[in-house]
Coordinates of C-alpha atoms and ligand atoms in Angstrom, one line a residue:
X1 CA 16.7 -59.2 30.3
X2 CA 18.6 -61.2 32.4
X3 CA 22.0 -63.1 31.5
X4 CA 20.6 -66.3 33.3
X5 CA 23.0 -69.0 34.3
X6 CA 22.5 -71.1 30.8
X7 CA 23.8 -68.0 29.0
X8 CA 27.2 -68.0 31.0
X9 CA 27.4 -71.5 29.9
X10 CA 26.6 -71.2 26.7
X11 CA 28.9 -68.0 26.4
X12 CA 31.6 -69.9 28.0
X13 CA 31.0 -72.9 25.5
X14 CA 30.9 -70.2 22.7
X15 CA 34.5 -68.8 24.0
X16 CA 36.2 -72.4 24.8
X17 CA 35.2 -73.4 21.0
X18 CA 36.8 -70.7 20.1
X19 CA 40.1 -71.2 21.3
X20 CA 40.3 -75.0 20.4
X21 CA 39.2 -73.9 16.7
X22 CA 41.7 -71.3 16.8
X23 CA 44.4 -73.7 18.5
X24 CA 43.1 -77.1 16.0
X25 CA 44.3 -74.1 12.9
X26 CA 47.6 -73.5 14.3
X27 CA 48.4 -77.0 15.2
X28 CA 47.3 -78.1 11.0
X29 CA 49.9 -75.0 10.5
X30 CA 52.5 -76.5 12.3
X31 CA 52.0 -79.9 11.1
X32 CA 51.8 -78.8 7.1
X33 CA 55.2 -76.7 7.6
X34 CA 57.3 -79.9 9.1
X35 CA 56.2 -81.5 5.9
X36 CA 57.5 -78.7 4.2
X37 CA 60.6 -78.0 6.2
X38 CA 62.0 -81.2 7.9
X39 CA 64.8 -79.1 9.5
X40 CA 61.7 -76.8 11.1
X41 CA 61.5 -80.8 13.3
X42 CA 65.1 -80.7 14.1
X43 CA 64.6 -77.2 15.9
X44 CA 61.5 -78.2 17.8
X45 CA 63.6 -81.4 18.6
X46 CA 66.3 -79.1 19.6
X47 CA 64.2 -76.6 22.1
X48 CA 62.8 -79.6 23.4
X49 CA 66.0 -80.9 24.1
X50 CA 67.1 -77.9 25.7
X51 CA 64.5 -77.5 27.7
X52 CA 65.5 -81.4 29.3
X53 CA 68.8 -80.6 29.7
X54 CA 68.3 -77.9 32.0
X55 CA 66.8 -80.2 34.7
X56 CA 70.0 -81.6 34.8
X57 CA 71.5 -78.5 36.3
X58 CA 69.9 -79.9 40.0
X59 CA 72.6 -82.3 40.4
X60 CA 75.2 -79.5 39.5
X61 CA 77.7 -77.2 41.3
X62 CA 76.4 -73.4 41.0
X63 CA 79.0 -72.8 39.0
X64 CA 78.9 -75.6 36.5
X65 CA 74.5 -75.4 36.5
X66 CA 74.8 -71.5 35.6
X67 CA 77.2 -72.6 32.6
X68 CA 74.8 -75.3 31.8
X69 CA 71.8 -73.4 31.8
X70 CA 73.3 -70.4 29.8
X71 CA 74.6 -73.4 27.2
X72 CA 71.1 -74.7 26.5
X73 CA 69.9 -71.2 26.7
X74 CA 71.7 -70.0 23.4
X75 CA 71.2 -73.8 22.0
X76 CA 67.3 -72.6 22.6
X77 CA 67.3 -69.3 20.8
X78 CA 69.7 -70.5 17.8
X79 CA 66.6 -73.5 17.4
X80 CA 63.9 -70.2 17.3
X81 CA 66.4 -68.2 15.6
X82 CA 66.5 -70.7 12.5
X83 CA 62.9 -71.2 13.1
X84 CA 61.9 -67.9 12.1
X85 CA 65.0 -67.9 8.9
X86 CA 63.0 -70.8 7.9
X87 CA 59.8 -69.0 7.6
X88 CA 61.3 -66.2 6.2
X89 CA 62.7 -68.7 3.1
X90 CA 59.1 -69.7 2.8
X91 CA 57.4 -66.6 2.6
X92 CA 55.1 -67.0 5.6
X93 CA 54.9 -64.4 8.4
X94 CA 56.6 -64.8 11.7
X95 CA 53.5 -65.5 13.8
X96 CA 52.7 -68.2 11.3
X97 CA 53.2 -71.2 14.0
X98 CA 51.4 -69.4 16.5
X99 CA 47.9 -69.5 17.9
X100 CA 46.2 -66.8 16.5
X101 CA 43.7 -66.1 19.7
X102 CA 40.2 -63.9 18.2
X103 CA 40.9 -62.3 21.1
X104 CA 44.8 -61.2 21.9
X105 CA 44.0 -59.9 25.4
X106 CA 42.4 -63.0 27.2
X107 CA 44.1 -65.9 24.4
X108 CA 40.2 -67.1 24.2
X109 CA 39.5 -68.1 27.8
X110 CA 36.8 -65.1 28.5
X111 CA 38.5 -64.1 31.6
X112 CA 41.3 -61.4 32.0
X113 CA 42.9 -60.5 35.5
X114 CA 39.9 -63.0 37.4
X115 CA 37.3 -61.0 35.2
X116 CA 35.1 -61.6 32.7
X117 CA 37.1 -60.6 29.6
X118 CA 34.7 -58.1 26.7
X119 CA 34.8 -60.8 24.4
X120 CA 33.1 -62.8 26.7
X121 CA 30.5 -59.7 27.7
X122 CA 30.1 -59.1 24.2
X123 CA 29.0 -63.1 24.0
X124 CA 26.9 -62.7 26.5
X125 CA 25.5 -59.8 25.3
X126 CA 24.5 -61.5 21.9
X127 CA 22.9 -64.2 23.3
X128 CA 21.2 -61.7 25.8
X129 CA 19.6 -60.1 22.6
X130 CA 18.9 -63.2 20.8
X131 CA 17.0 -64.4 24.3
X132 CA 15.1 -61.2 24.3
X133 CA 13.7 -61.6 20.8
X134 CA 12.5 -64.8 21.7
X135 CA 9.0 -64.7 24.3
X136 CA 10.5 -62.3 26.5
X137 CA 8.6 -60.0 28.4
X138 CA 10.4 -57.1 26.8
X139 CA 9.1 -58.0 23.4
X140 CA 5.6 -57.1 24.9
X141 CA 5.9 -54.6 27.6
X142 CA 6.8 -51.1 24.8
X143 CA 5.7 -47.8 25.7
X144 CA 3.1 -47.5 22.2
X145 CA 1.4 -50.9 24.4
X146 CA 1.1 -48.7 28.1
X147 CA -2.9 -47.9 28.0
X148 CA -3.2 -44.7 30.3
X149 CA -7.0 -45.2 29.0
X150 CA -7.1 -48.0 32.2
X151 CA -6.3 -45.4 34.9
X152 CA -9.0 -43.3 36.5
X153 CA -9.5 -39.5 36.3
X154 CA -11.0 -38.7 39.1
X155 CA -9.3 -36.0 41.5
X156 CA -7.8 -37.3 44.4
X157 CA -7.0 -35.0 46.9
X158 CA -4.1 -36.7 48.9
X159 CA -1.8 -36.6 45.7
X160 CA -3.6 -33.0 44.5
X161 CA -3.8 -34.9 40.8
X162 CA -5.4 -38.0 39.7
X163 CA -4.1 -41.4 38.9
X164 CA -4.6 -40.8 34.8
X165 CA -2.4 -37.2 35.0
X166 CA 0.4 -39.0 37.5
X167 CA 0.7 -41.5 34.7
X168 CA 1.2 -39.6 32.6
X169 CA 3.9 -37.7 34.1
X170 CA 5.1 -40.8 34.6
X171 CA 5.4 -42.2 30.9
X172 CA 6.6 -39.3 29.8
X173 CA 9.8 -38.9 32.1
X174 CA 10.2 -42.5 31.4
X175 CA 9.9 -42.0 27.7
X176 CA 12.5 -39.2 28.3
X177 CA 14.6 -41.1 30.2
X178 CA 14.9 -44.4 28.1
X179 CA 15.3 -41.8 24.2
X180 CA 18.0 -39.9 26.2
X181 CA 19.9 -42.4 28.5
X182 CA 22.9 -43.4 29.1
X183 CA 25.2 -44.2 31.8
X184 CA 25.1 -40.8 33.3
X185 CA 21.6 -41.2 33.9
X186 CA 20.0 -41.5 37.5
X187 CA 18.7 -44.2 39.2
X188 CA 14.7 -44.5 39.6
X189 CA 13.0 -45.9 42.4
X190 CA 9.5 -47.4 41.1
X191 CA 7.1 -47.2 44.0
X192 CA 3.4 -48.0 44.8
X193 CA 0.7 -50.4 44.8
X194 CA 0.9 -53.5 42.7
X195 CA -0.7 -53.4 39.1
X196 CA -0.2 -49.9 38.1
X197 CA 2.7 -50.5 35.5
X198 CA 5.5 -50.1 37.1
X199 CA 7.2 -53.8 35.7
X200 CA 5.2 -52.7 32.4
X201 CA 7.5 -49.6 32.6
X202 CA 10.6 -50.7 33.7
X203 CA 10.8 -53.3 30.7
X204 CA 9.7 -50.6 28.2
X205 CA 13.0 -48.7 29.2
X206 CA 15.0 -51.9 29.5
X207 CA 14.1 -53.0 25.7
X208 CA 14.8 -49.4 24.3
X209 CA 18.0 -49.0 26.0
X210 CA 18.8 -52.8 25.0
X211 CA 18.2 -51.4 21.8
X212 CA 20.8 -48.9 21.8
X213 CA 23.2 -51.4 22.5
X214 CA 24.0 -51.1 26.6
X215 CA 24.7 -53.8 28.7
X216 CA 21.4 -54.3 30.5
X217 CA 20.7 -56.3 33.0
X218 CA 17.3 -57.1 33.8
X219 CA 15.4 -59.6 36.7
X220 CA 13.3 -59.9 40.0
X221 CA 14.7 -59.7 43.0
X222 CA 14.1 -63.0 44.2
X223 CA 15.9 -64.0 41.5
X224 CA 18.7 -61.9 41.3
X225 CA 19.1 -62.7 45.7
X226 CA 18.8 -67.0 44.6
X227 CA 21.6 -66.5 41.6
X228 CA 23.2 -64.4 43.9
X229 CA 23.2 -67.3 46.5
X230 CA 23.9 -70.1 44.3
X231 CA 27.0 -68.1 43.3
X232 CA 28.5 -67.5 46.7
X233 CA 28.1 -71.2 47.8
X234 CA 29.6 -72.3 44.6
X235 CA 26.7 -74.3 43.1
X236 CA 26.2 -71.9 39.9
X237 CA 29.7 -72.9 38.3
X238 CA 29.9 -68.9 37.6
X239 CA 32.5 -67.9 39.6
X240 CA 31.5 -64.5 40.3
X241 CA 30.9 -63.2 37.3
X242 CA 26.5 -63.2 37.7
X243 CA 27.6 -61.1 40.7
X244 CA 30.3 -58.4 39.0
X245 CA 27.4 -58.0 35.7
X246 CA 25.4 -57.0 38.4
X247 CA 27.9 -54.2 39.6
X248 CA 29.3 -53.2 36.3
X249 CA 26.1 -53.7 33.5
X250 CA 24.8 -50.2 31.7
X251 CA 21.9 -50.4 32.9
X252 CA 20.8 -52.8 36.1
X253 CA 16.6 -53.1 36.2
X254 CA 15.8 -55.0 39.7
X255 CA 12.0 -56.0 39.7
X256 CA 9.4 -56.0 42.5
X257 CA 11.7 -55.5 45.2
X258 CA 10.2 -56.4 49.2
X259 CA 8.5 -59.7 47.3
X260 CA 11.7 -61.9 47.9
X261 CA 12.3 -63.8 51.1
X262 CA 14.2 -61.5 52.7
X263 CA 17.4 -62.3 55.4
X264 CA 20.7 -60.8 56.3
X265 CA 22.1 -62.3 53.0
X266 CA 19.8 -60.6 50.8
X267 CA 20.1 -57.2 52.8
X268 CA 24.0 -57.4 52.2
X269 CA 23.9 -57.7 48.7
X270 CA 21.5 -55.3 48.0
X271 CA 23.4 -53.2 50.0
X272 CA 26.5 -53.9 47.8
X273 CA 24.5 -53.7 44.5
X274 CA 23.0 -50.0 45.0
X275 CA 25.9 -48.3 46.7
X276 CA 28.4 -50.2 44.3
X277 CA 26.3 -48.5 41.6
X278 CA 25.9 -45.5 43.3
X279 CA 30.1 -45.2 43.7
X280 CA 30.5 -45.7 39.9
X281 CA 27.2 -43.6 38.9
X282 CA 25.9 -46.4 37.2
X283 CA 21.9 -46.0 36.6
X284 CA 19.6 -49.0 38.9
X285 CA 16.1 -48.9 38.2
X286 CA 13.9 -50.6 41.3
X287 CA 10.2 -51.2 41.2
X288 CA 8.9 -52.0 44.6
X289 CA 5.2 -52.5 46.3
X290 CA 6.7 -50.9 49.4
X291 CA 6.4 -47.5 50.6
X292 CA 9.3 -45.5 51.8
X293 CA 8.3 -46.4 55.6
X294 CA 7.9 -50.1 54.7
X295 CA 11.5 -50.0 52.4
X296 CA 13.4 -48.4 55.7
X297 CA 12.1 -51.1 57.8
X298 CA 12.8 -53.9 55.5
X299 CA 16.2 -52.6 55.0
X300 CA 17.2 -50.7 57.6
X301 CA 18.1 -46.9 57.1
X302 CA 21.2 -47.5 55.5
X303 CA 19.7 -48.8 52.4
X304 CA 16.8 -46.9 52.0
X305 CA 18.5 -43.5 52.9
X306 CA 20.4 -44.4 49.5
X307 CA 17.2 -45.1 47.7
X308 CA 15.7 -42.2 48.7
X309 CA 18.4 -40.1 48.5
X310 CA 19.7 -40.9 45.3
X311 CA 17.4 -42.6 43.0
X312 CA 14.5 -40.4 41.2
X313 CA 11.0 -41.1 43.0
X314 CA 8.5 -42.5 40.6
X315 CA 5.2 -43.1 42.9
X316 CA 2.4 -44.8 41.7
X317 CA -1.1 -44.9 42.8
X318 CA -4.6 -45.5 41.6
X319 CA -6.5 -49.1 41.4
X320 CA -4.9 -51.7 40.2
X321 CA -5.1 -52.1 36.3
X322 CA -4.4 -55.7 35.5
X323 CA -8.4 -56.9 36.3
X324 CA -9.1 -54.4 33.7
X325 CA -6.4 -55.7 31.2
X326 CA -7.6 -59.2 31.4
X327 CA -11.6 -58.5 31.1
X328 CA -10.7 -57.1 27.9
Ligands
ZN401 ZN1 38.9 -61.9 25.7

C-alpha cells in the first residue's frame, strides 16, 4: 500500500479542515463572551491599542522608547490580566478564548519542525487502510490464496531441491516473518525469475503487517523513482514528505526492482532509501527479476554489497506460474 500523492492531499485537506473548524469554535467563543462581557471589548481594544503605540517608539530617543515600550507593556498585561478575572466571574476556564488545536504539538498544520507531524501520519495512515480495503492488490494477494500446488516437484540438481520444496521454505519464513514482525525485523531481498510469487508474497506480508497497525509503505519501483522525481523538482506539491515516509515507514515493500528506467537519479535514491533504512534498522522488503551479478551491475557494488549483505536472500526459481493461474 502506497500513500499516493492524492492521499497527502487529501490528508492535508483532512488536517487544514481541522484547524479552521477548530479556529471557526473559538472565534463563535469569543464572539458570544463580548456579548456577555462588553468590558471583555474594552481589553481587546486595549492590547490592540498597545500593541500601536509601540510603533511609535521609532521616532523616539532610547531613553524615552524603552519608557514607552515598558508603559504599553504593563497597559498590555493589566488588559490580559482583567481578561482572565473576567472569565473567572463567569465560570469559564482560562483557555476558554483560545484555539483549542486537536492536536497541541503542530496547532493543526500537520507539520512540526519541517516534518510531517503524527497527526498527519496517523491521517495518512487511515486513509492508507481505507485505500487498501478498496480493490487493492493486498485484498487479494493473502497467504491461504499462494497455490504451492502450481510449482513443479521435480528434482533439480543446481539448487539440490525442487521448485515446490523451495516454495515452501519460502512461504513459510514469510508466514514467520509477517505473524512475528516488527521493526526489528530484517530486510528481505526477493530474487528470481518473474512469475514465481514473489509480488504475491511481498503483499501477503504487507497486508498482515498493515493489519497489525505499522506504517507500511508499499509500491513499484518505477513508481516510487517517478514520485520521487516529481518531488525533488517540485511538481508533487509534497514537499518532501513522499520522500521522508519512505525513510521512516514500519515497513517499506519496494516491488520489481531492475524494471524501472534506471539513471543516476534513481541509483542515488535507492542508494539513500536502503542504507537510510539500513542506519535506523528499519525492515525493506525488495522483489527483483535480477540476479545478484545483474543487481551489482545495475547498481554498482555499493548498493548491492548492502543488499546482499544485509537483507535475507529469498531466491526463487522454477517456471513461471501465472500461464497456469490464468488457464484455470
Ligand atoms: Zn500534529
Amino acid at each position: 500500500m502506497a500513500y499516493t500523492v492524492e492521499m497527502f492531499e487529501r490528508a492535508q485537506q483532512i488536517i487544514d479542515e481541522r484547524r479552521r473548524e477548530n479556529e471557526a469554535r473559538s472565534q463563535r467563543r469569543r464572539e458570544a463572551f463580548e456579548k456577555a462581557e462588553p468590558e471583555y471589548t474594552r481589553c481587546k481594544s486595549e492590547m490592540i491599542a498597545s500593541v500601536s503605540e509601540v510603533i511609535k517608539a521609532i521616532e523616539l530617543s532610547p531613553e524615552k522608547a524603552r519608557e514607552l515600550i515598558e508603559t504599553q507593556r504593563r497597559r498590555n498585561l493589566q488588559a490580559q490580566e482583567t481578561i482572565r478575572s473576567l472569565l473567572k466571574k463567569h465560570g469559564l476556564p482560562a483557555d476558554h478564548l483560545e484555539t483549542r488545536y486537536t492536536c497541541a504539538k503542530c496547532g493543526d498544520t500537520g507539520v512540526l519542525d519541517g516534518r510531517l507531524c503524527a497527526c498527519q501520519i496517523e491521517v495518512l495512515k487511515g486513509l492508507a487502510f481505507a485505500e487498501a480495503g478498496k480493490k487493492s492488490p493486498l485484498r487479494f494477494c493473502r497467504f491461504d490464496d499462494f497455490r504451492l500446488d502450481y510449482y513443479d516437484t521435480a528434482y533439480v540438481e543446481e539448487f539440490r531441491c525442487s521448485p515446490r520444496e523451495r516454495m515452501e521454505t519460502i512461504l513459510s519464513f514469510c508466514r514467520d516473518y509477517a505473524a512475528g514482525f516488527d521493526t526489528d525485523s530484517p530486510s528481505i531481498l526477493m530474487y528470481g525469475e518473474t512469475g514465481l510469487g514473489k509480488t504475491h508474497l511481498s503483499l501477503a506480508i504487507a497486508g498482515e503487517v498493515i493489519g497489525k497497525g505499522y506504517h507500511v509503505l508499499y509500491n513499484s519501483a518505477q513508481n516510487i523513482f517517478n514520485e520521487l522525481q516529481r518531488e525533488r523538482f517540485g511538481r508533487s506539491g509534497t514537499d518532501g514528505q513522499y520522500e521522508a515516509m519512505l525513510l521512516e515507514c514500519d515497513l517499506l515493500v519496494i516491488d520489481d526492482l531492475g524494471a524501472e528506467f534506471s539513471t543516476q537519479f534513481t541509483n542515488a535514491a535507492l542508494y539513500n532509501i536502503v542504507n537510510t533504512r539500513i542506519n535506523q534498522s528499519l525492515p525493506t522488503i525488495i522483489s527483483t527479476n535480477l540476479d545478484l551479478k545483474e543487481l551489482e551491475e545495475r547498481y554498482t557494488r555499493r548498493i548491492s554489497s548492502r543488499l546482499i549483505g544485509e537483507y535475507a536472500a529469498l531466491f526463487f526459481f522454477g517456471s513461471d506460474v501465472r500461464q497456469l493461474k490464468r488457464d484455470e
